[in-house]
CSV table of C-alpha atoms (C1' of nucleotides) in Angstrom, one decimal:
chain,number,residue,atom,x,y,z
A,1,MET,CA,-0.1,0.2,-0.1
A,2,GLU,CA,1.4,3.4,-0.8
A,3,ARG,CA,2.2,5.7,1.8
A,4,VAL,CA,0.2,9.0,2.6
A,5,LEU,CA,1.8,11.5,4.4
A,6,ALA,CA,0.1,13.4,7.4
A,7,ARG,CA,-0.7,16.6,5.4
A,8,ASP,CA,-2.6,14.6,2.8
A,9,VAL,CA,-4.6,12.2,5.0
A,10,ALA,CA,-7.8,14.6,5.2
A,11,SER,CA,-8.0,14.2,1.4
A,12,HIS,CA,-8.2,10.3,1.5
A,13,VAL,CA,-11.5,10.2,3.5
A,14,GLY,CA,-13.3,6.7,3.3
A,15,GLN,CA,-9.8,5.1,2.2
A,16,GLU,CA,-7.5,2.7,3.7
A,17,VAL,CA,-4.3,4.1,3.9
A,18,LEU,CA,-0.8,3.6,5.4
A,19,VAL,CA,1.0,6.0,7.5
A,20,GLN,CA,4.6,6.2,8.6
A,21,GLY,CA,6.2,7.9,11.0
A,22,TRP,CA,7.4,8.5,14.7
A,23,LEU,CA,5.5,8.2,17.7
A,24,HIS,CA,4.7,11.7,18.7
A,25,LYS,CA,2.1,11.3,21.6
A,26,LYS,CA,0.1,8.7,23.5
A,27,ARG,CA,-3.0,9.6,25.2
A,28,LEU,CA,-4.6,6.4,26.3
A,29,LEU,CA,-7.9,7.0,27.9
A,30,GLY,CA,-9.2,3.4,28.3
A,31,GLY,CA,-11.6,2.3,26.0
A,32,LEU,CA,-10.6,5.3,23.7
A,33,ASN,CA,-7.3,5.7,22.6
A,34,PHE,CA,-5.4,8.7,20.9
A,35,ILE,CA,-2.0,8.3,19.5
A,36,VAL,CA,-0.3,11.1,17.1
A,37,VAL,CA,2.3,10.0,14.4
A,38,ARG,CA,4.8,12.4,13.3
A,39,ASP,CA,6.1,12.2,9.6
A,40,ARG,CA,7.9,15.3,7.4
A,41,SER,CA,4.7,16.5,6.8
A,42,GLY,CA,3.2,16.8,10.0
A,43,LEU,CA,1.0,15.1,12.5
A,44,THR,CA,-1.6,12.4,12.1
A,45,GLN,CA,-3.9,11.3,14.9
A,46,ILE,CA,-5.0,7.6,15.1
A,47,VAL,CA,-7.9,6.4,17.4
A,48,VAL,CA,-6.7,2.9,18.5
A,49,ASP,CA,-9.5,0.6,20.0
A,50,LYS,CA,-8.3,-2.8,19.6
A,51,ASP,CA,-6.8,-4.5,22.7
A,52,GLU,CA,-3.8,-6.1,20.6
A,53,GLU,CA,-3.0,-2.8,19.1
A,54,VAL,CA,-3.0,-1.1,22.2
A,55,GLU,CA,-0.8,-3.7,23.6
A,56,LYS,CA,2.0,-3.3,20.9
A,57,LEU,CA,2.1,0.6,22.3
A,58,ARG,CA,3.0,-0.4,25.7
A,59,GLY,CA,6.5,0.5,26.6
A,60,MET,CA,6.9,2.1,23.6
A,61,GLN,CA,8.2,5.6,23.8
A,62,VAL,CA,7.9,8.8,21.8
A,63,GLY,CA,10.2,8.5,18.7
A,64,THR,CA,9.5,4.9,17.8
A,65,VAL,CA,9.5,4.0,14.4
A,66,MET,CA,5.8,3.0,13.0
A,67,SER,CA,3.8,2.1,10.1
A,68,VAL,CA,0.1,2.3,10.7
A,69,GLN,CA,-2.7,1.0,8.1
A,70,GLY,CA,-6.2,2.3,9.1
A,71,LYS,CA,-9.5,4.0,7.4
A,72,VAL,CA,-9.2,7.8,7.0
A,73,VAL,CA,-12.6,9.0,8.8
A,74,GLU,CA,-13.8,12.5,8.7
A,75,GLU,CA,-14.1,13.7,12.3
A,76,GLN,CA,-14.6,17.4,13.4
A,77,ARG,CA,-13.2,16.6,16.6
A,78,ALA,CA,-10.0,15.5,15.2
A,79,PRO,CA,-7.0,17.8,14.4
A,80,GLY,CA,-7.1,18.9,10.7
A,81,GLY,CA,-10.7,17.2,10.5
A,82,ALA,CA,-9.7,13.5,9.7
A,83,GLU,CA,-8.2,10.8,11.6
A,84,LEU,CA,-7.3,7.3,11.3
A,85,HIS,CA,-9.9,4.4,12.5
A,86,GLY,CA,-9.3,0.5,12.8
A,87,PRO,CA,-5.4,1.0,12.8
A,88,VAL,CA,-3.1,-1.8,12.4
A,89,ILE,CA,0.2,-1.3,14.1
A,90,THR,CA,3.6,-2.1,12.8
A,91,VAL,CA,6.3,-1.2,15.2
A,92,GLU,CA,9.5,-0.7,13.0
A,93,VAL,CA,11.8,0.4,15.5
A,94,PRO,CA,11.0,0.0,19.0
A,95,VAL,CA,11.8,2.9,21.3
A,96,THR,CA,12.0,2.0,24.9
A,97,ASP,CA,14.3,4.6,26.2
A,98,GLU,CA,12.8,8.0,27.3
A,99,PRO,CA,13.8,10.8,25.2
A,100,PRO,CA,16.2,13.5,27.0
A,101,VAL,CA,13.8,16.1,26.1
A,102,GLU,CA,9.8,16.6,25.4
A,103,ILE,CA,9.3,17.6,21.6
A,104,ASP,CA,5.6,17.6,21.7
A,105,LYS,CA,5.6,21.1,23.1
A,106,PRO,CA,8.1,24.2,22.5
A,107,LEU,CA,11.5,23.4,23.9
A,108,SER,CA,12.8,26.2,26.5
A,109,HIS,CA,14.7,29.2,24.6
A,110,LYS,CA,15.6,31.3,27.5
A,111,PRO,CA,19.2,32.0,27.6
A,112,GLU,CA,19.9,30.2,30.4
A,113,ASN,CA,18.6,26.8,29.0
A,114,LEU,CA,20.2,27.1,25.5
A,115,ASP,CA,23.2,24.7,26.8
A,116,THR,CA,20.7,21.9,27.5
A,117,LEU,CA,18.9,22.8,24.1
A,118,PHE,CA,22.3,22.6,22.2
A,119,ASP,CA,23.2,19.4,24.2
A,120,ASN,CA,20.0,17.9,22.9
A,121,ARG,CA,19.9,19.6,19.8
A,122,HIS,CA,20.2,16.1,17.7
A,123,ILE,CA,16.6,14.9,19.3
A,124,GLY,CA,15.2,18.4,20.0
A,125,LEU,CA,15.2,19.2,16.2
A,126,ARG,CA,12.5,16.4,15.8
A,127,SER,CA,10.2,19.0,17.7
A,128,PRO,CA,7.8,20.5,14.8
A,129,GLN,CA,8.0,23.8,16.5
A,130,GLU,CA,12.0,23.6,16.2
A,131,GLN,CA,11.7,22.7,12.7
A,132,LYS,CA,9.9,26.2,11.7
A,133,VAL,CA,13.2,27.6,12.5
A,134,PHE,CA,15.0,25.6,9.8
A,135,LYS,CA,12.1,25.8,7.3
A,136,ILE,CA,12.2,29.4,7.4
A,137,ARG,CA,16.2,29.3,7.1
A,138,ALA,CA,15.9,27.0,4.3
A,139,ALA,CA,13.5,29.6,2.5
A,140,LEU,CA,15.3,32.2,3.2
A,141,LEU,CA,18.5,30.7,1.5
A,142,ARG,CA,16.3,29.7,-1.4
A,143,ARG,CA,15.1,33.0,-2.0
A,144,ILE,CA,18.4,34.4,-2.2
A,145,ARG,CA,19.8,32.1,-4.3
A,146,ASP,CA,16.6,32.4,-6.8
A,147,PHE,CA,17.3,36.0,-6.6
A,148,LEU,CA,21.0,35.9,-7.5
A,149,TYR,CA,20.5,33.3,-10.4
A,150,LYS,CA,17.9,35.9,-11.8
A,151,ASN,CA,20.1,38.7,-11.5
A,152,ASP,CA,22.8,36.5,-13.7
A,153,PHE,CA,25.1,35.8,-10.6
A,154,THR,CA,27.3,32.6,-10.8
A,155,GLU,CA,27.4,30.4,-7.8
A,156,ILE,CA,30.7,29.0,-6.7
A,157,ASN,CA,32.5,27.3,-4.2
A,158,THR,CA,36.2,28.3,-3.2
A,159,PRO,CA,38.7,26.1,-1.0
A,160,LYS,CA,38.0,26.6,3.1
A,161,LEU,CA,41.6,25.2,3.7
A,162,LEU,CA,44.2,28.1,3.0
A,163,ALA,CA,48.0,28.4,3.1
A,164,GLY,CA,47.9,31.2,5.7
A,165,ALA,CA,46.0,33.9,7.2
A,166,THR,CA,45.7,36.7,4.6
A,167,GLU,CA,42.9,38.7,5.1
A,168,GLY,CA,43.5,40.2,8.6
A,169,GLY,CA,41.1,40.8,10.8
A,170,ALA,CA,39.6,38.0,12.5
A,171,GLU,CA,41.7,35.2,14.4
A,172,VAL,CA,42.0,32.2,12.4
A,173,PHE,CA,42.0,28.5,13.3
A,174,LYS,CA,45.1,26.7,12.4
A,175,THR,CA,45.7,23.0,11.4
A,176,ASP,CA,48.1,20.5,10.3
A,177,TYR,CA,48.3,20.1,6.5
A,178,PHE,CA,50.6,17.2,5.8
A,179,GLY,CA,53.1,18.5,7.9
A,180,LYS,CA,52.5,21.8,7.1
A,181,GLU,CA,50.2,24.7,8.6
A,182,ALA,CA,47.0,25.4,6.9
A,183,THR,CA,44.2,27.8,8.2
A,184,LEU,CA,40.6,27.6,7.9
A,185,ALA,CA,39.0,30.4,5.8
A,186,GLN,CA,37.6,33.3,7.6
A,187,SER,CA,35.9,34.4,4.3
A,188,PRO,CA,36.4,33.7,0.8
A,189,GLN,CA,37.2,37.3,0.2
A,190,LEU,CA,40.3,36.9,-2.0
A,191,TYR,CA,39.0,34.1,-4.1
A,192,LYS,CA,35.4,35.6,-4.9
A,193,GLN,CA,37.3,39.0,-6.0
A,194,MET,CA,39.6,36.8,-8.4
A,195,MET,CA,36.6,35.1,-9.7
A,196,VAL,CA,35.0,38.6,-10.6
A,197,GLY,CA,37.9,38.6,-13.2
A,198,ALA,CA,36.1,35.3,-14.6
A,199,PHE,CA,32.5,35.4,-14.0
A,200,GLU,CA,31.9,39.3,-13.3
A,201,ARG,CA,28.9,38.3,-10.7
A,202,VAL,CA,29.7,35.5,-8.1
A,203,PHE,CA,28.4,34.3,-5.0
A,204,GLU,CA,28.7,31.7,-2.5
A,205,ILE,CA,26.9,30.2,0.7
A,206,ALA,CA,29.6,28.2,2.7
A,207,PRO,CA,31.0,28.1,6.4
A,208,ALA,CA,33.2,30.9,7.2
A,209,PHE,CA,35.7,30.0,10.5
A,210,ARG,CA,36.4,32.7,13.1
A,211,ALA,CA,38.7,31.7,15.9
A,212,GLU,CA,37.4,35.0,17.9
A,213,PRO,CA,37.5,34.4,21.6
A,214,SER,CA,34.0,35.9,21.8
A,215,ALA,CA,31.1,34.9,24.2
A,216,THR,CA,28.3,36.8,22.8
A,217,THR,CA,24.5,36.5,21.6
A,218,ARG,CA,25.9,37.4,17.8
A,219,HIS,CA,28.7,35.3,17.3
A,220,MET,CA,29.9,31.4,16.6
A,221,SER,CA,33.0,30.0,15.2
A,222,GLU,CA,31.7,28.6,12.4
A,223,VAL,CA,29.2,30.7,10.5
A,224,TYR,CA,27.5,30.6,7.5
A,225,MET,CA,28.2,33.3,5.0
A,226,LEU,CA,26.9,34.8,1.8
A,227,ASP,CA,29.3,35.9,-0.2
A,228,ILE,CA,28.5,38.2,-3.1
A,229,GLU,CA,31.0,39.9,-5.6
A,230,MET,CA,30.0,42.0,-8.9
A,231,GLY,CA,32.1,43.8,-11.3
A,232,PHE,CA,31.6,46.4,-13.6
A,233,ILE,CA,29.6,48.4,-11.0
A,234,LYS,CA,29.0,52.1,-11.7
A,235,GLY,CA,29.5,52.7,-8.0
A,236,HIS,CA,29.2,51.6,-4.5
A,237,GLU,CA,25.5,52.4,-4.9
A,238,GLU,CA,24.9,49.7,-7.1
A,239,VAL,CA,26.1,47.1,-4.3
A,240,LEU,CA,24.0,48.5,-1.6
A,241,ASP,CA,20.9,48.5,-4.0
A,242,MET,CA,21.5,44.7,-4.9
A,243,VAL,CA,22.0,43.5,-1.2
A,244,GLN,CA,19.0,46.0,-0.1
A,245,ASP,CA,16.5,44.3,-2.9
A,246,LEU,CA,17.9,40.7,-2.0
A,247,THR,CA,17.1,41.3,1.7
A,248,TYR,CA,13.8,42.8,0.9
A,249,ASP,CA,12.9,40.1,-1.3
A,250,ALA,CA,13.9,37.5,0.8
A,251,VAL,CA,12.4,38.6,4.4
A,252,THR,CA,9.1,39.8,2.8
A,253,SER,CA,8.4,36.7,0.7
A,254,VAL,CA,9.2,34.4,3.9
A,255,TYR,CA,7.0,36.7,6.1
A,256,LYS,CA,4.1,36.0,3.5
A,257,GLU,CA,4.8,32.4,3.0
A,258,PHE,CA,5.6,31.5,6.7
A,259,ALA,CA,3.1,33.9,8.5
A,260,ASP,CA,1.5,30.9,10.4
A,261,GLU,CA,5.0,29.7,11.7
A,262,LEU,CA,6.3,33.2,12.5
A,263,LYS,CA,3.6,34.1,14.3
A,264,SER,CA,3.6,30.9,16.1
A,265,LEU,CA,7.5,31.4,17.0
A,266,GLN,CA,6.4,34.9,18.3
A,267,ALA,CA,8.4,36.7,15.5
A,268,PRO,CA,7.8,40.4,15.5
A,269,GLU,CA,5.7,42.5,13.0
A,270,LEU,CA,8.0,43.2,10.3
A,271,VAL,CA,8.5,47.1,9.3
A,272,LEU,CA,10.4,47.4,6.1
A,273,LYS,CA,10.3,49.5,3.0
A,274,GLU,CA,11.8,48.9,-0.6
A,275,LYS,CA,14.3,51.5,-0.2
A,276,PHE,CA,16.3,51.0,3.2
A,277,PRO,CA,17.2,54.6,5.1
A,278,ARG,CA,21.0,55.4,4.9
A,279,TYR,CA,23.1,57.1,7.4
A,280,THR,CA,26.7,57.8,7.7
A,281,VAL,CA,28.7,56.6,10.7
A,282,ALA,CA,29.2,60.1,11.6
A,283,GLN,CA,25.4,61.1,11.2
A,284,VAL,CA,24.9,57.9,13.5
A,285,HIS,CA,27.2,58.8,16.2
A,286,GLU,CA,25.8,62.5,16.0
A,287,LEU,CA,22.4,61.1,16.6
A,288,TYR,CA,23.0,58.7,18.9
A,289,THR,CA,24.9,61.1,21.1
A,290,LYS,CA,22.2,63.9,20.9
A,291,ALA,CA,19.6,61.4,22.0
A,292,THR,CA,21.2,59.2,24.9
A,293,GLY,CA,24.1,61.6,26.0
A,294,THR,CA,26.5,59.1,25.7
A,295,ASP,CA,29.1,60.7,23.4
A,296,THR,CA,30.5,58.1,20.6
A,297,THR,CA,31.7,60.6,17.8
A,298,ASN,CA,35.1,59.5,18.6
A,299,GLU,CA,34.6,56.1,18.1
A,300,LYS,CA,35.6,54.4,14.6
A,301,ASP,CA,32.9,51.9,14.5
A,302,LEU,CA,29.6,51.8,15.7
A,303,ILE,CA,29.0,50.4,19.3
A,304,PRO,CA,26.3,47.6,20.0
A,305,ASP,CA,24.0,49.9,21.4
A,306,GLU,CA,24.1,52.2,18.3
A,307,GLU,CA,23.2,49.4,16.0
A,308,ARG,CA,20.3,48.7,18.2
A,309,TRP,CA,19.2,52.2,18.7
A,310,ILE,CA,19.5,53.2,15.0
A,311,CYS,CA,17.3,50.4,14.0
A,312,GLU,CA,14.9,51.6,16.3
A,313,HIS,CA,15.4,55.1,15.3
A,314,ALA,CA,14.9,54.2,11.8
A,315,LYS,CA,11.7,52.1,12.3
A,316,LYS,CA,10.1,54.9,14.1
A,317,GLU,CA,11.1,57.8,12.0
A,318,GLN,CA,11.1,55.9,8.5
A,319,GLY,CA,9.1,52.9,8.9
A,320,CYS,CA,12.0,50.6,8.2
A,321,GLU,CA,13.8,48.3,10.6
A,322,ALA,CA,16.8,47.7,8.2
A,323,VAL,CA,19.3,50.4,7.4
A,324,PHE,CA,22.3,50.9,5.9
A,325,VAL,CA,25.4,52.6,7.7
A,326,THR,CA,27.8,54.3,5.2
A,327,ASN,CA,31.3,56.0,5.0
A,328,PHE,CA,33.2,54.2,7.6
A,329,PRO,CA,36.4,55.9,8.9
A,330,LYS,CA,39.6,55.1,7.3
A,331,GLU,CA,41.1,53.9,10.7
A,332,ALA,CA,38.7,50.7,10.1
A,333,MET,CA,39.4,49.9,6.8
A,334,LYS,CA,40.9,46.6,5.4
A,335,PHE,CA,43.7,47.0,2.6
A,336,TYR,CA,41.4,45.8,-0.1
A,337,HIS,CA,38.6,48.3,0.4
A,338,LYS,CA,38.3,51.5,-1.7
A,339,LEU,CA,38.7,55.1,-0.5
A,340,ALA,CA,36.0,57.9,-1.4
A,341,ASP,CA,37.4,61.1,-2.3
A,342,ASP,CA,36.4,62.5,1.2
A,343,GLY,CA,38.7,60.0,3.0
A,344,THR,CA,36.3,57.7,4.1
A,345,VAL,CA,35.9,54.1,3.2
A,346,LEU,CA,33.4,53.0,0.3
A,347,TRP,CA,31.7,50.8,3.0
A,348,ALA,CA,28.3,50.0,4.4
A,349,ASP,CA,26.9,47.8,6.9
A,350,LEU,CA,23.2,46.2,6.8
A,351,LEU,CA,22.0,46.6,10.2
A,352,PHE,CA,18.6,44.8,10.6
A,353,ARG,CA,16.6,44.8,14.1
A,354,GLY,CA,19.8,46.2,15.8
A,355,LEU,CA,21.9,43.6,14.4
A,356,GLU,CA,24.8,44.0,11.7
A,357,ILE,CA,23.8,41.3,9.0
A,358,ALA,CA,26.2,42.4,6.3
A,359,THR,CA,29.1,44.3,5.5
A,360,CYS,CA,29.0,46.0,2.0
A,361,PRO,CA,32.2,47.6,0.7
A,362,MET,CA,33.9,48.3,-2.7
A,363,ARG,CA,37.3,47.0,-3.5
A,364,GLU,CA,40.1,48.9,-4.6
A,365,ASN,CA,41.0,47.1,-8.2
A,366,ARG,CA,43.8,49.4,-8.9
A,367,HIS,CA,47.4,47.1,-8.6
A,368,GLU,CA,49.6,49.9,-7.6
A,369,VAL,CA,47.0,51.5,-5.1
A,370,LEU,CA,46.2,48.1,-3.6
A,371,VAL,CA,50.1,47.3,-3.2
A,372,GLU,CA,50.2,50.9,-1.3
A,373,GLN,CA,47.5,50.1,0.7
A,374,MET,CA,49.0,46.5,1.9
A,375,LYS,CA,52.3,48.0,2.7
A,376,ALA,CA,50.5,50.8,4.9
A,377,ALA,CA,48.4,47.9,6.5
A,378,GLY,CA,51.8,46.3,7.5
A,379,LEU,CA,51.3,43.6,5.1
A,380,ASP,CA,53.6,42.1,2.6
A,381,PRO,CA,52.6,41.9,-0.9
A,382,ASP,CA,55.2,39.3,-2.0
A,383,HIS,CA,53.5,36.7,0.7
A,384,PRO,CA,52.3,33.5,-1.2
A,385,GLY,CA,48.7,34.0,0.0
A,386,TYR,CA,48.4,37.3,-1.7
A,387,LYS,CA,50.7,36.5,-4.9
A,388,TYR,CA,47.6,34.9,-7.0
A,389,PHE,CA,45.1,37.6,-5.8
A,390,LEU,CA,47.5,40.4,-6.8
A,391,GLU,CA,48.0,38.5,-10.2
A,392,ALA,CA,44.4,38.7,-11.1
A,393,MET,CA,44.3,42.4,-10.4
A,394,ARG,CA,47.2,42.9,-12.5
A,395,TYR,CA,45.6,40.9,-15.3
A,396,GLY,CA,42.4,42.7,-15.2
A,397,LEU,CA,39.7,43.1,-12.6
A,398,PRO,CA,37.1,45.8,-13.2
A,399,ALA,CA,35.5,48.0,-10.5
A,400,HIS,CA,34.2,45.5,-8.2
A,401,GLY,CA,32.1,45.4,-4.9
A,402,GLY,CA,30.1,43.2,-2.8
A,403,CYS,CA,29.3,41.9,0.5
A,404,GLY,CA,29.9,39.6,3.2
A,405,TYR,CA,26.3,38.5,4.4
A,406,GLY,CA,25.9,36.5,7.9
A,407,ILE,CA,23.0,33.9,7.0
A,408,ASP,CA,22.5,32.9,10.6
A,409,ARG,CA,22.2,36.3,11.8
A,410,LEU,CA,19.8,37.0,9.2
A,411,VAL,CA,17.8,33.9,10.3
A,412,GLU,CA,18.0,34.9,14.0
A,413,LYS,CA,16.7,38.5,13.1
A,414,THR,CA,14.1,37.5,10.7
A,415,ILE,CA,12.5,35.0,13.4
A,416,GLY,CA,13.5,37.2,16.5
A,417,LEU,CA,15.4,34.9,17.9
A,418,GLY,CA,17.7,36.2,20.9
A,419,ASN,CA,20.8,34.3,20.2
A,420,VAL,CA,22.3,33.6,16.8
A,421,LYS,CA,23.0,30.1,17.6
A,422,GLU,CA,19.4,29.5,17.8
A,423,ALA,CA,19.4,29.8,14.2
A,424,ALA,CA,22.2,27.1,13.6
A,425,LEU,CA,21.2,23.3,13.6
A,426,PHE,CA,24.4,22.4,15.5
A,427,PRO,CA,26.2,25.7,16.7
A,428,ARG,CA,30.0,26.2,17.0
A,429,ASP,CA,31.1,28.2,19.6
A,430,ILE,CA,34.1,29.0,22.2
A,431,ASN,CA,33.2,26.0,24.3
A,432,ARG,CA,31.1,24.0,22.1
A,433,LEU,CA,32.2,21.3,19.5
A,434,ALA,CA,29.5,18.7,20.0
A,435,PRO,CA,27.0,17.6,19.0
B,1,G,C1',40.1,38.3,27.4
B,2,G,C1',37.5,41.7,31.4
B,3,G,C1',33.0,42.5,34.8
B,4,C,C1',28.5,40.9,37.0
B,5,U,C1',25.9,36.4,37.6
B,6,C,C1',24.1,31.3,37.9
B,7,G,C1',24.7,25.5,38.8
B,8,U,C1',19.0,21.3,42.7
B,9,A,C1',15.9,14.0,39.6
B,10,G,C1',15.7,13.2,32.2
B,11,U,C1',13.3,18.7,31.5
B,12,G,C1',11.9,23.0,34.0
B,13,U,C1',11.7,25.4,38.5
B,14,A,C1',11.2,26.1,44.2
B,15,G,C1',13.9,25.8,49.0
B,16,C,C1',16.6,25.8,53.3
B,17,G,C1',23.0,26.1,58.4
B,18,G,C1',19.8,20.9,61.3
B,19,U,C1',15.2,14.3,60.8
B,20,U,C1',12.7,11.0,54.8
B,21,A,C1',15.3,18.1,49.7
B,22,A,C1',9.5,20.3,47.1
B,23,C,C1',6.7,21.2,42.8
B,24,A,C1',5.4,20.7,37.5
B,25,C,C1',6.1,17.9,33.0
B,26,G,C1',8.3,13.2,31.1
B,27,C,C1',8.4,7.6,32.8
B,28,C,C1',6.1,3.0,35.6
B,29,U,C1',1.5,0.4,37.5
B,30,C,C1',-3.7,0.8,37.7
B,31,C,C1',-8.9,3.4,36.5
B,32,C,C1',-11.3,6.1,32.5
B,33,U,C1',-15.0,5.9,25.2
B,34,G,C1',-13.6,12.2,22.1
B,35,U,C1',-8.3,13.2,24.2
B,36,C,C1',-5.7,17.2,21.8
B,37,A,C1',-1.1,20.9,28.1
B,38,C,C1',-6.6,14.7,29.0
B,39,G,C1',-8.4,13.6,34.0
B,40,G,C1',-7.8,10.4,38.7
B,41,A,C1',-4.8,7.0,42.3
B,42,G,C1',-0.6,5.0,43.4
B,43,G,C1',5.1,4.7,42.4
B,44,A,C1',10.0,5.0,40.6
B,45,G,C1',13.9,8.7,39.7
B,46,A,C1',18.6,13.8,43.0
B,47,U,C1',25.5,11.2,46.1
B,48,C,C1',21.7,19.4,45.3
B,49,G,C1',28.8,20.5,39.2
B,50,C,C1',33.4,19.1,41.0
B,51,C,C1',37.7,20.1,45.3
B,52,G,C1',38.9,22.3,49.6
B,53,G,C1',37.9,25.2,53.9
B,54,U,C1',34.7,27.1,58.3
B,55,U,C1',31.2,24.4,61.4
B,56,C,C1',28.9,19.9,65.8
B,57,G,C1',26.5,19.7,61.5
B,58,A,C1',27.3,22.4,54.5
B,59,U,C1',22.7,21.3,49.0
B,60,C,C1',22.9,26.4,51.7
B,61,C,C1',28.3,30.1,54.1
B,62,C,C1',33.8,31.1,52.3
B,63,G,C1',38.1,30.1,48.6
B,64,G,C1',39.2,27.7,44.0
B,65,U,C1',38.0,24.9,39.7
B,66,C,C1',34.8,23.5,35.5
B,67,G,C1',30.6,24.7,33.0
B,68,G,C1',26.3,28.0,31.3
B,69,G,C1',24.2,32.9,31.0
B,70,C,C1',24.5,38.6,30.5
B,71,C,C1',27.3,42.9,28.9
B,72,C,C1',31.8,44.8,27.2
B,73,G,C1',36.3,44.1,24.2
B,74,C,C1',37.4,41.4,19.6
B,75,C,C1',35.1,40.5,15.7
B,76,A,C1',31.1,39.8,11.0
RNA sequence: GGGCUCGUAGUGUAGCGGUUAACACGCCUCCCUGUCACGGAGGAGAUCGCCGGUUCGAUCCCGGUCGGGCCCGCCA
C-alpha cells in the first residue's frame, strides 16, 4: 500500500491508507485511545480501539518508528478534520528509552537553557516547533539563491583550507596540513574577488571559520556566510541596492509564506520599506550622542548599542527596521577596501533589527594603489597568500564590490530569536564542538 | 580576554546552616470511550557541578575549579 503523508490524510476520507512516522504522543484514555504520529509533513491522529493494538504500544516511547494502516474518517473533533480508525500498527523500530527532551511542546529557548537545548539538539530538532526555524532558514536561502540567479550571478565554491592568514582582522584556526600549517578560511574574500575576473558576478554560500574568543549572543566560530561580488559596477550604490533588494525580497516573501510559523515563533511584526534608510557613521554617532547623552563621536565603528538604537530610530522615523550605515572612517578599513574622495571608506554595513547583518564594501581594483594599501597595513605583498590575488588584479579586474552577509544572523533576526546560535542546527562556539 | 551572575531528578523550577530536599512535565502500575497541556489514584527517579575550607553539622557560608548565561572588548 502507498504511503500517505500527514498533510494529505484529510483528502483520503473513506480510504484505507498507510501512514509512517514516529510516535509523537500517546493519550490512552482506556476504551478510547489516541496516538499521534509525526512524519515530515506534520501530524496524524489515530484512534486505537483494539486491545491487541494498544498492547503493541506498551513501553513504546516517543520516537518509536511505526507504520499504521487504517481507514481515514472525517471527524470534526480531530485536528485537521480527519483521523485514522481501525488501525493495524507495525512497530518498525521500537524505542524503549525515554527521550532526553519533550518534543511535543516548545522547548525552552531562555538564555540560561540554551546549553541544554544544544546538548540535546539531535533530538530536540524533532520538535515540529523547532523545525520551523530551519524551514524558514531554508526558505530564506532558497529565495536568496533565486534572486541572485535571476540577476545573473554564478554560484561558486572556494576552498576553505588555506595556506595562511591573508585577510587580516579575525583570528583564524590553524590546522596541520600534511606537515605544513594551514588555516581555515575566515571568508572567501580574495577568491571571490579573483572570480570577478572570470564570471563578473559571483556568490557563494558556505561556512566561514572565526577563532575569535567571543562569547556573545551574536558570535559563533563556524558561521554561514553569503558572499557576493559583482564587477563593472557604476559605483558603491549599485552594491547597496543589490543587497537591499535581495534582503527585501527574501524577508518579505518569507513573512508571507511562513506567516503562521512566524506567528507561533512569536516573531515581531515586519516593518520594512523597499528602500532602506541610509546614514553615515558620523550621522549615527551624532544622532545617538544627541539622543542618549553617551558621546560616541570618537568611535571608529558603531558600538553595539548604536546598532540597536539606529534600527529603532529608523523604524520609528522611517518605517523601516533595516538600515545602511555608510562611510566608515579610514581607521577601520581593510587593505582591499576602496577609499572615497572624501577620505572615508566606500563601505556600508546592513543593520537589521539592531544587528549587523552584512558588510558591503567596494574593492580597490587598481594594482598599484592596492599594493600601497597593503604596505600601509603592514602586509607583505610578496607573501604567497597574496600572490595570486595580486596577479588577478594585474591581469585585469574591473571596478567591483560585494558583501559578506551573515546567514545565521539574518535567520536569527528574521524570526526574532535572541541568540544567533538558535539559528544554527548544531552551533559551534568557543566551548561547543558537539553534537 | 574583563566585569557581573547562575549551577538542585531526564526536562523546567522551588527551597533551607539541622530528621525522609519540594513542585510541574516526562516515566512506570492501575482506573477512565473524544482526547488534543486529557483527567484520577499510586510509584520509581537527585551522592543539590567538582575539590578544599569554616562549622557539632554544608545542598545552603567562604575559597578554588569546571561549566552555563548576560554585558563589554575583539570580531562579522
